[in-house]
Coordinates of C-alpha atoms and ligand atoms in Angstrom, one line a residue:
M1 CA -34.2 13.0 -23.6
K2 CA -33.6 15.6 -20.9
Q3 CA -37.2 15.2 -19.7
S4 CA -36.8 11.5 -19.3
A5 CA -33.6 12.0 -17.4
A6 CA -35.3 14.5 -15.1
R7 CA -38.1 11.9 -14.5
A8 CA -35.5 9.3 -13.7
V9 CA -33.8 11.5 -11.2
S10 CA -37.0 12.0 -9.3
A11 CA -37.7 8.3 -9.6
R12 CA -34.5 7.0 -8.1
Q13 CA -32.7 8.5 -5.2
P14 CA -29.5 6.9 -3.8
E15 CA -29.8 5.0 -0.6
H16 CA -26.5 6.5 0.7
E17 CA -24.6 9.7 -0.1
V18 CA -21.3 7.8 -0.1
V19 CA -20.2 4.2 -0.2
I20 CA -16.6 3.6 1.0
I21 CA -15.1 0.3 -0.3
G22 CA -12.5 -1.1 2.1
T23 CA -11.9 -0.7 5.9
G24 CA -8.2 -0.5 6.1
F25 CA -6.6 2.8 7.1
A26 CA -7.6 4.4 3.8
G27 CA -11.3 3.5 4.4
I28 CA -11.1 4.6 8.0
G29 CA -9.5 7.9 7.0
A30 CA -12.3 8.4 4.5
G31 CA -15.0 7.7 7.1
I32 CA -13.5 10.1 9.6
R33 CA -13.3 12.9 7.1
L34 CA -16.9 12.3 6.0
R35 CA -18.2 12.4 9.5
Q36 CA -16.1 15.5 10.3
S37 CA -17.8 17.2 7.3
G38 CA -21.2 16.4 8.7
I39 CA -21.9 13.6 6.2
T40 CA -23.4 10.6 8.0
S41 CA -25.2 8.9 5.2
F42 CA -22.5 6.5 4.3
V43 CA -21.5 2.9 4.7
M44 CA -18.1 1.2 4.7
L45 CA -18.1 -2.1 2.8
E46 CA -15.6 -4.8 3.8
S47 CA -15.2 -8.3 2.2
A48 CA -13.7 -9.8 5.4
D49 CA -15.4 -10.1 8.8
D50 CA -13.2 -7.5 10.4
L51 CA -11.6 -4.2 9.8
G52 CA -7.9 -3.2 9.6
G53 CA -6.9 -4.2 6.1
T54 CA -3.1 -4.9 5.9
W55 CA -2.9 -5.0 9.7
R56 CA -5.8 -7.5 10.0
D57 CA -4.4 -9.8 7.4
N58 CA -0.7 -9.6 8.2
H59 CA 0.3 -11.0 11.5
Y60 CA 3.4 -13.1 10.7
P61 CA 6.1 -13.3 13.4
G62 CA 8.1 -10.1 13.6
I63 CA 5.6 -7.9 11.9
A64 CA 6.1 -4.2 12.7
V65 CA 6.0 -1.0 10.8
D66 CA 9.2 -0.1 9.0
I67 CA 8.3 3.6 8.9
P68 CA 8.5 5.3 12.4
S69 CA 5.1 5.1 14.1
S70 CA 5.0 8.8 14.7
T71 CA 4.9 9.3 10.9
Y72 CA 2.9 6.1 10.2
S73 CA -0.3 7.4 11.9
F74 CA -2.9 10.1 11.4
S75 CA -1.6 13.6 12.0
F76 CA -4.8 14.4 13.9
E77 CA -4.8 11.2 16.0
Q78 CA -1.4 10.8 17.4
N79 CA -1.0 7.8 19.6
P80 CA 1.1 8.4 22.8
S81 CA 1.1 4.7 23.7
W82 CA 3.2 3.2 20.9
S83 CA 5.5 0.8 22.6
R84 CA 8.4 1.2 20.2
V85 CA 9.6 3.8 17.7
F86 CA 8.5 1.2 15.0
A87 CA 5.4 -0.3 16.6
P88 CA 4.5 -4.0 16.2
G89 CA 1.7 -4.9 13.8
R90 CA -0.8 -5.7 16.5
E91 CA -0.6 -2.2 17.8
L92 CA -1.5 -0.9 14.4
Y93 CA -4.5 -3.2 14.3
A94 CA -5.5 -1.9 17.8
Y95 CA -5.0 1.7 16.6
A96 CA -7.3 1.0 13.6
N97 CA -10.0 -0.2 16.0
H98 CA -9.4 2.8 18.3
C99 CA -9.9 5.2 15.4
V100 CA -13.1 3.5 14.3
D101 CA -14.5 3.8 17.8
K102 CA -13.3 7.3 18.6
Y103 CA -14.7 8.7 15.4
G104 CA -18.0 6.9 15.5
L105 CA -17.5 4.7 12.4
R106 CA -18.6 1.3 13.8
P107 CA -22.3 1.7 12.9
H108 CA -21.2 2.4 9.3
L109 CA -19.3 -0.9 8.9
R110 CA -20.7 -3.7 6.7
F111 CA -18.6 -6.8 6.9
N112 CA -18.8 -9.9 4.7
T113 CA -19.7 -7.6 1.7
R114 CA -17.3 -8.4 -1.2
V115 CA -18.0 -5.9 -3.9
E116 CA -18.1 -7.6 -7.3
K117 CA -18.9 -4.6 -9.5
T118 CA -20.0 -1.0 -9.4
V119 CA -22.1 0.4 -12.3
F120 CA -22.8 4.1 -12.9
D121 CA -26.4 4.9 -13.6
A122 CA -26.0 8.0 -15.7
D123 CA -29.7 8.8 -15.9
N124 CA -30.0 8.9 -12.1
R125 CA -26.4 10.0 -11.5
L126 CA -25.7 7.4 -8.9
W127 CA -23.6 4.3 -8.5
E128 CA -25.0 0.8 -8.1
I129 CA -22.8 -1.3 -5.9
H130 CA -23.2 -5.1 -6.5
D131 CA -21.8 -7.5 -4.0
Q132 CA -21.0 -11.2 -4.5
Q133 CA -24.2 -12.3 -2.9
G134 CA -26.2 -10.5 -5.5
R135 CA -27.2 -7.6 -3.2
V136 CA -27.3 -4.1 -4.7
M137 CA -27.0 -0.8 -3.0
T138 CA -26.9 2.7 -4.4
A139 CA -24.8 5.8 -3.6
R140 CA -24.2 9.2 -5.1
F141 CA -20.5 8.9 -4.6
V142 CA -18.1 6.0 -4.3
V143 CA -14.8 6.3 -2.4
S144 CA -12.6 3.3 -3.3
A145 CA -10.1 2.4 -0.6
T146 CA -9.2 -1.1 -1.4
G147 CA -5.4 -0.9 -1.2
Y148 CA -2.8 -2.3 -3.5
L149 CA -1.2 -5.1 -1.5
T150 CA -4.2 -7.2 -0.5
Q151 CA -4.2 -10.3 -2.7
P152 CA -1.3 -12.6 -1.8
K153 CA 0.7 -14.0 -4.7
N154 CA 2.1 -17.5 -4.4
P155 CA 5.2 -18.2 -6.6
D156 CA 4.5 -19.9 -9.9
I157 CA 7.2 -22.5 -9.3
A158 CA 6.9 -25.9 -10.9
G159 CA 5.7 -28.6 -8.5
I160 CA 4.5 -26.2 -5.8
D161 CA 1.1 -27.9 -5.7
S162 CA 2.9 -31.3 -5.0
F163 CA 4.4 -30.1 -1.8
S164 CA 3.0 -32.5 0.8
R165 CA 3.9 -30.6 4.0
P166 CA 2.6 -27.3 5.4
I167 CA 2.9 -24.3 3.1
L168 CA 2.1 -20.8 4.3
H169 CA 1.9 -17.3 2.7
T170 CA 3.0 -14.6 5.1
A171 CA -0.2 -12.7 4.6
R172 CA -2.2 -15.8 5.8
W173 CA -0.1 -16.9 8.7
D174 CA -1.3 -19.9 10.7
H175 CA -0.2 -19.5 14.4
S176 CA -1.2 -23.0 15.2
L177 CA 1.7 -24.3 13.2
S178 CA 4.9 -24.3 15.3
L179 CA 8.2 -23.8 13.5
A180 CA 10.3 -24.7 16.5
G181 CA 12.9 -27.3 15.7
K182 CA 11.8 -27.6 12.1
R183 CA 13.6 -27.2 8.7
V184 CA 12.0 -24.2 7.1
A185 CA 12.3 -22.6 3.7
V186 CA 11.4 -18.9 3.1
I187 CA 11.0 -17.9 -0.5
G188 CA 11.4 -14.2 -1.1
T189 CA 13.5 -11.4 0.5
G190 CA 11.2 -8.4 0.3
A191 CA 10.2 -6.2 3.3
T192 CA 8.1 -9.0 4.8
A193 CA 11.0 -11.5 4.8
V194 CA 13.2 -8.9 6.3
Q195 CA 11.0 -8.9 9.4
L196 CA 10.2 -12.6 9.4
V197 CA 13.6 -14.2 8.9
P198 CA 15.4 -12.7 12.0
T199 CA 12.3 -13.5 14.2
I200 CA 12.0 -17.2 13.3
A201 CA 15.8 -18.0 12.9
P202 CA 16.5 -18.6 16.6
D203 CA 13.6 -21.1 16.9
V204 CA 14.0 -23.2 13.8
R205 CA 16.4 -26.1 13.3
Q206 CA 17.5 -24.9 9.8
L207 CA 16.4 -22.0 7.8
H208 CA 17.0 -21.7 4.0
V209 CA 16.2 -18.3 2.6
F210 CA 15.7 -18.3 -1.2
Q211 CA 16.7 -15.0 -2.6
R212 CA 16.1 -14.0 -6.2
T213 CA 16.8 -10.3 -5.9
P214 CA 18.6 -8.7 -2.8
I215 CA 17.0 -5.8 -1.0
W216 CA 18.5 -2.5 0.1
I217 CA 18.5 -2.3 3.9
F218 CA 18.8 0.9 5.8
P219 CA 19.7 0.7 9.6
K220 CA 16.5 0.7 11.7
P221 CA 16.9 3.0 14.7
D222 CA 14.3 1.1 16.7
A223 CA 13.9 1.3 20.5
E224 CA 11.4 0.8 23.2
I225 CA 9.7 4.1 24.1
P226 CA 10.3 4.8 27.8
W227 CA 7.2 5.4 29.9
V228 CA 8.3 8.9 30.8
L229 CA 8.3 9.8 27.1
K230 CA 4.9 8.2 26.7
K231 CA 3.6 10.3 29.6
L232 CA 5.1 13.4 28.1
Y233 CA 3.5 12.7 24.7
E234 CA 0.1 12.2 26.5
R235 CA 0.3 15.3 28.6
L236 CA 2.0 17.5 26.1
P237 CA 1.0 16.4 22.6
V238 CA 3.2 19.1 21.1
T239 CA 6.3 17.0 22.1
Q240 CA 5.0 14.1 20.0
G241 CA 4.2 16.5 17.2
S242 CA 7.9 17.5 17.2
A243 CA 9.0 13.9 17.1
R244 CA 6.6 13.4 14.2
M245 CA 8.1 16.4 12.4
A246 CA 11.6 14.9 12.8
T247 CA 10.6 11.4 11.5
N248 CA 8.6 13.0 8.7
I249 CA 11.7 14.9 7.5
S250 CA 14.1 11.9 7.7
T251 CA 11.6 9.6 6.0
E252 CA 11.0 12.2 3.3
L253 CA 14.8 12.5 2.7
I254 CA 15.4 8.7 2.5
M255 CA 12.2 7.5 0.9
V256 CA 11.1 10.4 -1.3
L257 CA 13.5 13.1 -2.3
G258 CA 16.3 10.9 -3.5
V259 CA 13.8 8.6 -5.3
V260 CA 11.7 11.3 -6.9
Y261 CA 14.5 13.8 -7.8
T262 CA 17.3 11.3 -8.5
K263 CA 18.4 13.2 -11.6
Q264 CA 18.8 16.4 -9.6
M265 CA 19.9 14.8 -6.3
K266 CA 22.2 12.0 -7.2
P267 CA 24.5 12.7 -4.3
L268 CA 21.6 12.2 -1.8
I269 CA 20.8 8.7 -3.2
K270 CA 24.5 7.8 -3.4
T271 CA 24.9 8.7 0.2
V272 CA 21.9 6.6 1.2
E273 CA 23.4 3.6 -0.8
A274 CA 26.8 4.2 0.9
I275 CA 25.1 4.0 4.4
C276 CA 23.4 0.8 3.4
R277 CA 26.6 -0.8 2.1
Q278 CA 28.4 0.2 5.3
H279 CA 25.6 -1.3 7.3
L280 CA 25.9 -4.6 5.4
K281 CA 29.6 -4.6 6.0
N282 CA 29.1 -4.0 9.7
Q283 CA 26.5 -6.8 9.9
V284 CA 27.7 -9.7 7.8
S285 CA 31.1 -11.2 8.3
D286 CA 31.5 -13.5 5.3
P287 CA 32.5 -11.5 2.1
E288 CA 30.8 -14.0 -0.2
T289 CA 27.5 -13.7 1.7
R290 CA 27.9 -9.9 1.6
R291 CA 28.4 -10.0 -2.1
K292 CA 25.2 -12.0 -2.5
L293 CA 23.3 -9.6 -0.3
T294 CA 24.4 -6.5 -2.3
P295 CA 21.8 -5.2 -4.8
D296 CA 23.1 -4.5 -8.3
Y297 CA 20.3 -2.0 -8.9
G298 CA 19.9 1.5 -7.4
F299 CA 18.3 2.3 -4.1
G300 CA 14.6 3.0 -4.5
C301 CA 14.0 1.0 -7.8
K302 CA 12.1 -1.4 -5.5
R303 CA 10.8 -1.0 -2.0
P304 CA 13.8 -0.8 0.4
S305 CA 13.5 -1.7 4.0
F306 CA 14.8 -0.7 7.4
S307 CA 16.3 -3.4 9.7
S308 CA 19.1 -3.8 12.1
D309 CA 18.8 -7.6 12.5
Y310 CA 17.9 -9.0 9.1
L311 CA 21.4 -9.0 7.6
K312 CA 23.2 -10.3 10.6
T313 CA 20.9 -13.3 10.7
F314 CA 23.0 -14.7 7.8
N315 CA 25.9 -15.1 10.2
R316 CA 24.0 -17.8 12.1
S317 CA 25.1 -21.4 11.5
N318 CA 21.5 -22.5 11.0
V319 CA 20.7 -20.0 8.4
E320 CA 21.6 -20.4 4.7
L321 CA 21.2 -17.8 2.0
V322 CA 20.3 -19.6 -1.2
T323 CA 20.8 -17.6 -4.4
D324 CA 20.8 -20.4 -7.0
G325 CA 17.5 -20.2 -8.8
I326 CA 14.7 -22.6 -7.8
E327 CA 14.2 -25.3 -10.4
K328 CA 11.2 -27.0 -8.8
I329 CA 9.4 -27.9 -5.6
T330 CA 9.0 -31.6 -4.8
P331 CA 6.6 -33.2 -2.2
T332 CA 9.4 -32.8 0.4
G333 CA 11.7 -30.0 -0.5
I334 CA 13.1 -27.5 -3.0
V335 CA 15.5 -28.3 -5.9
T336 CA 17.7 -25.5 -7.1
K337 CA 19.1 -25.1 -10.6
D338 CA 22.4 -26.7 -9.6
G339 CA 20.4 -29.9 -8.9
Q340 CA 20.7 -29.7 -5.1
E341 CA 17.6 -30.6 -3.1
R342 CA 17.0 -29.2 0.3
E343 CA 14.4 -31.1 2.3
V344 CA 12.1 -28.9 4.4
D345 CA 9.3 -29.4 6.9
V346 CA 7.5 -26.1 6.2
L347 CA 7.5 -23.9 3.2
V348 CA 6.9 -20.1 3.7
C349 CA 6.1 -17.9 0.7
A350 CA 7.1 -14.3 1.5
T351 CA 6.4 -13.7 -2.2
G352 CA 4.3 -10.5 -2.0
F353 CA 1.1 -9.5 -3.6
K354 CA -0.6 -8.8 -6.9
V355 CA -0.2 -5.1 -7.7
F356 CA -0.8 -3.4 -11.0
E357 CA -2.7 -6.0 -12.9
N358 CA -6.2 -6.1 -14.2
G359 CA -8.4 -7.7 -11.4
N360 CA -6.3 -6.3 -8.6
T361 CA -6.3 -2.5 -9.2
P362 CA -9.2 -2.3 -8.5
T363 CA -10.3 -5.7 -7.1
Y364 CA -13.8 -5.3 -8.6
K365 CA -15.2 -4.1 -11.9
V366 CA -16.1 -0.4 -12.3
Y367 CA -18.4 0.4 -15.2
G368 CA -18.5 4.2 -15.8
V369 CA -20.2 6.3 -18.5
N370 CA -21.0 4.3 -21.6
G371 CA -20.0 1.0 -19.9
L372 CA -16.3 1.8 -19.9
E373 CA -14.6 -0.6 -17.4
L374 CA -11.9 1.1 -15.3
G375 CA -9.6 -1.9 -14.8
Q376 CA -9.6 -2.7 -18.5
F377 CA -9.1 1.0 -19.4
W378 CA -6.1 1.2 -17.1
D379 CA -4.7 -2.1 -18.3
E380 CA -4.9 -1.1 -21.9
Q381 CA -4.3 2.7 -21.8
R382 CA -1.8 2.8 -18.8
Y383 CA -2.6 3.6 -15.2
Q384 CA -3.6 7.2 -14.8
A385 CA -5.8 9.4 -12.6
Y386 CA -5.9 13.0 -11.8
Q387 CA -3.8 13.4 -8.7
G388 CA -4.5 9.7 -8.1
A389 CA -8.1 10.4 -7.3
S390 CA -10.3 10.6 -10.4
V391 CA -10.7 9.6 -14.0
P392 CA -12.9 11.1 -16.8
D393 CA -16.0 9.0 -17.6
F394 CA -16.1 7.9 -14.0
P395 CA -18.1 10.7 -12.4
N396 CA -18.7 10.7 -8.6
Y397 CA -16.1 7.9 -8.3
F398 CA -12.9 8.6 -6.3
T399 CA -9.9 6.5 -5.4
V400 CA -7.8 7.1 -2.3
M401 CA -4.8 5.3 -3.7
G402 CA -5.3 5.4 -7.4
P403 CA -2.3 5.5 -9.8
Y404 CA 0.5 7.8 -8.8
A405 CA -1.3 8.7 -5.5
T406 CA 1.2 8.0 -2.8
T407 CA 4.6 9.4 -2.0
G408 CA 6.9 6.9 -0.3
A409 CA 7.1 8.7 3.1
S410 CA 3.8 7.9 4.7
W411 CA 0.7 6.0 3.7
F412 CA -1.2 8.3 6.2
A413 CA 0.0 11.5 4.6
M414 CA -1.3 10.1 1.3
I415 CA -4.7 9.2 2.9
E416 CA -5.1 12.6 4.5
S417 CA -4.2 14.5 1.3
Q418 CA -6.3 12.3 -1.0
M419 CA -9.2 12.8 1.3
A420 CA -8.7 16.5 1.4
H421 CA -9.0 16.4 -2.4
I422 CA -12.0 14.1 -2.4
M423 CA -13.8 16.1 0.3
R424 CA -13.4 19.3 -1.7
C425 CA -15.2 17.6 -4.6
I426 CA -18.0 16.1 -2.5
T427 CA -18.6 19.2 -0.4
T428 CA -18.6 21.5 -3.4
A429 CA -21.1 19.3 -5.1
R430 CA -23.4 19.4 -2.1
E431 CA -23.1 23.2 -1.8
R432 CA -23.9 23.6 -5.5
K433 CA -26.6 20.9 -5.4
A434 CA -24.7 19.1 -8.1
T435 CA -25.2 15.4 -8.7
W436 CA -22.5 14.9 -11.3
V437 CA -18.8 15.6 -10.5
E438 CA -16.3 14.7 -13.1
I439 CA -12.7 15.6 -13.7
R440 CA -12.3 17.6 -16.9
R441 CA -10.6 15.4 -19.6
E442 CA -8.2 18.1 -20.6
V443 CA -7.1 18.7 -17.0
H444 CA -6.7 14.9 -16.4
D445 CA -4.7 14.4 -19.6
A446 CA -2.4 17.4 -18.9
Y447 CA -1.8 16.0 -15.4
F448 CA -0.9 12.6 -16.8
A449 CA 1.5 14.2 -19.3
E450 CA 3.1 16.1 -16.5
I451 CA 3.5 12.9 -14.4
R452 CA 5.1 11.1 -17.3
Q453 CA 7.5 13.9 -17.8
R454 CA 8.4 14.0 -14.2
Q455 CA 8.9 10.2 -14.1
L456 CA 12.0 10.8 -16.2
S457 CA 13.8 12.4 -13.3
T458 CA 12.9 9.6 -10.8
V459 CA 15.1 6.8 -9.7
F460 CA 13.1 4.5 -12.0
Y461 CA 14.8 5.9 -15.0
N462 CA 18.1 7.0 -13.5
N463 CA 19.5 4.3 -11.3
H464 CA 20.0 1.0 -13.1
C465 CA 16.5 -0.4 -12.3
A466 CA 16.6 -3.0 -15.0
G467 CA 17.6 -5.9 -12.8
S468 CA 15.4 -4.9 -9.8
N469 CA 12.3 -7.1 -10.6
S470 CA 10.3 -4.3 -8.9
Y471 CA 6.6 -4.4 -8.4
Y472 CA 6.6 -0.7 -8.8
F473 CA 6.7 -1.3 -12.6
D474 CA 3.7 -2.3 -14.5
R475 CA 3.5 -4.2 -17.8
H476 CA 3.9 -0.9 -19.7
G477 CA 7.1 -0.1 -18.0
D478 CA 5.5 2.7 -16.0
A479 CA 5.9 3.0 -12.2
P480 CA 2.4 4.1 -11.1
F481 CA 2.8 3.2 -7.4
L482 CA 4.6 6.3 -6.4
R483 CA 3.7 9.9 -7.1
P484 CA 6.7 11.8 -8.4
S485 CA 6.4 14.6 -6.0
S486 CA 7.5 15.6 -2.5
G487 CA 5.2 15.2 0.5
L488 CA 4.8 19.0 0.7
E489 CA 3.7 19.3 -2.9
L490 CA 1.2 16.5 -2.4
W491 CA -0.2 18.4 0.6
V492 CA -0.5 21.7 -1.3
R493 CA -1.9 20.4 -4.5
S494 CA -4.6 18.3 -3.0
R495 CA -5.8 21.2 -0.9
Y496 CA -5.4 24.0 -3.5
F497 CA -6.0 22.6 -7.0
P498 CA -8.5 24.8 -8.9
I499 CA -11.9 23.4 -8.1
G500 CA -12.9 24.4 -11.7
N501 CA -10.8 21.4 -12.8
Y502 CA -13.9 19.5 -12.1
R503 CA -17.2 19.8 -13.9
F504 CA -20.2 20.0 -11.5
S505 CA -23.7 19.7 -12.8
Ligands
NAP601 P1 7.6 -8.2 -2.1 O1 8.3 -6.9 -1.8 O2 6.8 -8.2 -3.4 O3 8.7 -9.3 -2.2 C1 8.4 -10.6 -2.7 C2 9.6 -11.4 -2.6 O4 9.3 -12.7 -3.1 C3 10.7 -10.8 -3.5 O5 12.0 -11.0 -2.9 C4 10.6 -11.6 -4.8 O6 11.7 -11.7 -5.6 C5 10.2 -13.0 -4.2 N1 9.5 -13.8 -5.2 C6 8.3 -13.7 -5.7 N2 8.0 -14.7 -6.6 C7 9.1 -15.5 -6.6 C8 9.4 -16.7 -7.2 N3 8.6 -17.2 -8.1 N4 10.6 -17.3 -7.0 C9 11.5 -16.7 -6.1 N5 11.2 -15.6 -5.5 C10 10.1 -15.0 -5.7 O7 6.6 -8.6 -1.0 P2 6.6 -8.4 0.6 O8 8.0 -8.6 1.1 O9 5.5 -9.1 1.1 O10 6.4 -6.9 0.7 C11 5.3 -6.3 0.0 C12 5.2 -4.8 0.4 O11 4.5 -4.7 1.7 C13 6.5 -4.1 0.7 O12 7.1 -3.7 -0.5 C14 6.0 -3.0 1.5 O13 5.5 -1.9 0.7 C15 4.9 -3.6 2.3 N6 5.5 -4.0 3.6 C16 5.6 -3.0 4.6 C17 6.0 -3.4 5.8 C18 6.1 -2.3 6.8 O14 6.6 -2.5 7.8 N7 5.5 -1.1 6.6 C19 6.4 -4.6 6.1 C20 6.3 -5.6 5.1 C21 5.8 -5.3 3.9 P3 12.0 -10.6 -6.7 O15 12.5 -9.4 -5.9 O16 13.1 -11.2 -7.5 O17 10.8 -10.4 -7.4

């Protein structure tokens, strides 16, 4: 048995050391770290014909980051040219391209390559990556960077297919369609609608916003960055570093500490909720509209947003907040449960994405040792991964944003920490000439038990989340989107976990 395995190893060598799946910021971060570690034998696979992930796909009116740009960017590649504190989406797309060029990733990109499945060849200790066109490539390691919020979800409302006028999902915006002077319906009031609604309201004739669950809104301290400050950032990067430190701390306080340590820090989250309530009061004049916009679940149960113009849009005479449930969609409009029909010219679905469901996390099949399929395993046995990065029976396979990978403060902090973790595994394997790297089952299981214990202190179990309709929760009632830890802990554990937690052979 051992002899035949040895023969197979010599018979089949992988074409690439690493295959990265996805070219959003996670894939780009992975590529940068590989090159910085001297690994050049890798390709970056992308189903679309361009890079940039979220910032390629989302270009609806008003799109911008809602985490300050100084925080929402790589720590090692600060951008002194952001035009605003919260940069518009196109600048993020340009920044992605800048990083790809500056760090020499363009030759590694393979567009129009939609991965259908990856299969572990245990004899040869490599992964086969099959794309939808039937092509197969091989790699020693796979780094999966496919993101969570990539597959748009249209609402499953009766009659939606009968709507005879233009219908758009925000993640597939069609800029050739003008909304000027039209009657427009927006379904959904998540972070996307929060940016879209105030941007289109002044142009349209009538805007009906269909809200099922209100969203917590924190004031957004946005402003243009004056050219003097940009020059200072460019000439003296330490000044931008200080700005980043300040925005990191404030985002950590609002988006992480109160959410993760709710049980211990109730006053913090109550203070945040009070600020949001006061903000709503300052912005919306009509008490009834205010009541409808007030969440009846705790801050953090679902993704809150930052905005200083969304709430006050409901003071406009051409904007209506509709909270009666939707009964059906007709060829020309929307009928609510009270029987009223609103005729509209354009229907906009700001209805979000598939998240924790088999077929989305991950978006392709992953067959590990003994043919175990990762999506099915997660769906049946709960989402779990050691530090969000690795799962037993899936050797040499790493996820940048696996279950419980990210803290709420910054996607980029998550990418950098996850890549620190993954690079420790890959570089140790190379040093030891190991071709099989696998998280030890007992370490993984103990970590998952710890996560589940820690979950009990989070907002998800301590702040009336039942009515929040949050995509953070999966069908098991777990909340595997967020890592129940501070950003500092994420940083430390990804860089200093005992390397013996992995089995190298
Ligand atoms: P989302 O948060 O999932 O919100 C979807 C909205 O559509 C919710 O209000 C939901 O109502 C509603 N909805 C879904 N199906 C519906 C139905 N059948 N009938 C009525 N309403 C329905 O999606 P999103 O706003 O696109 O945001 C997704 C995520 O992208 C955010 O949470 C955030 O992480 C990210 N994002 C980030 C930024 C940024 O600046 N960084 C900007 C935008 C988005 P319920 O709440 O009742 O389910």
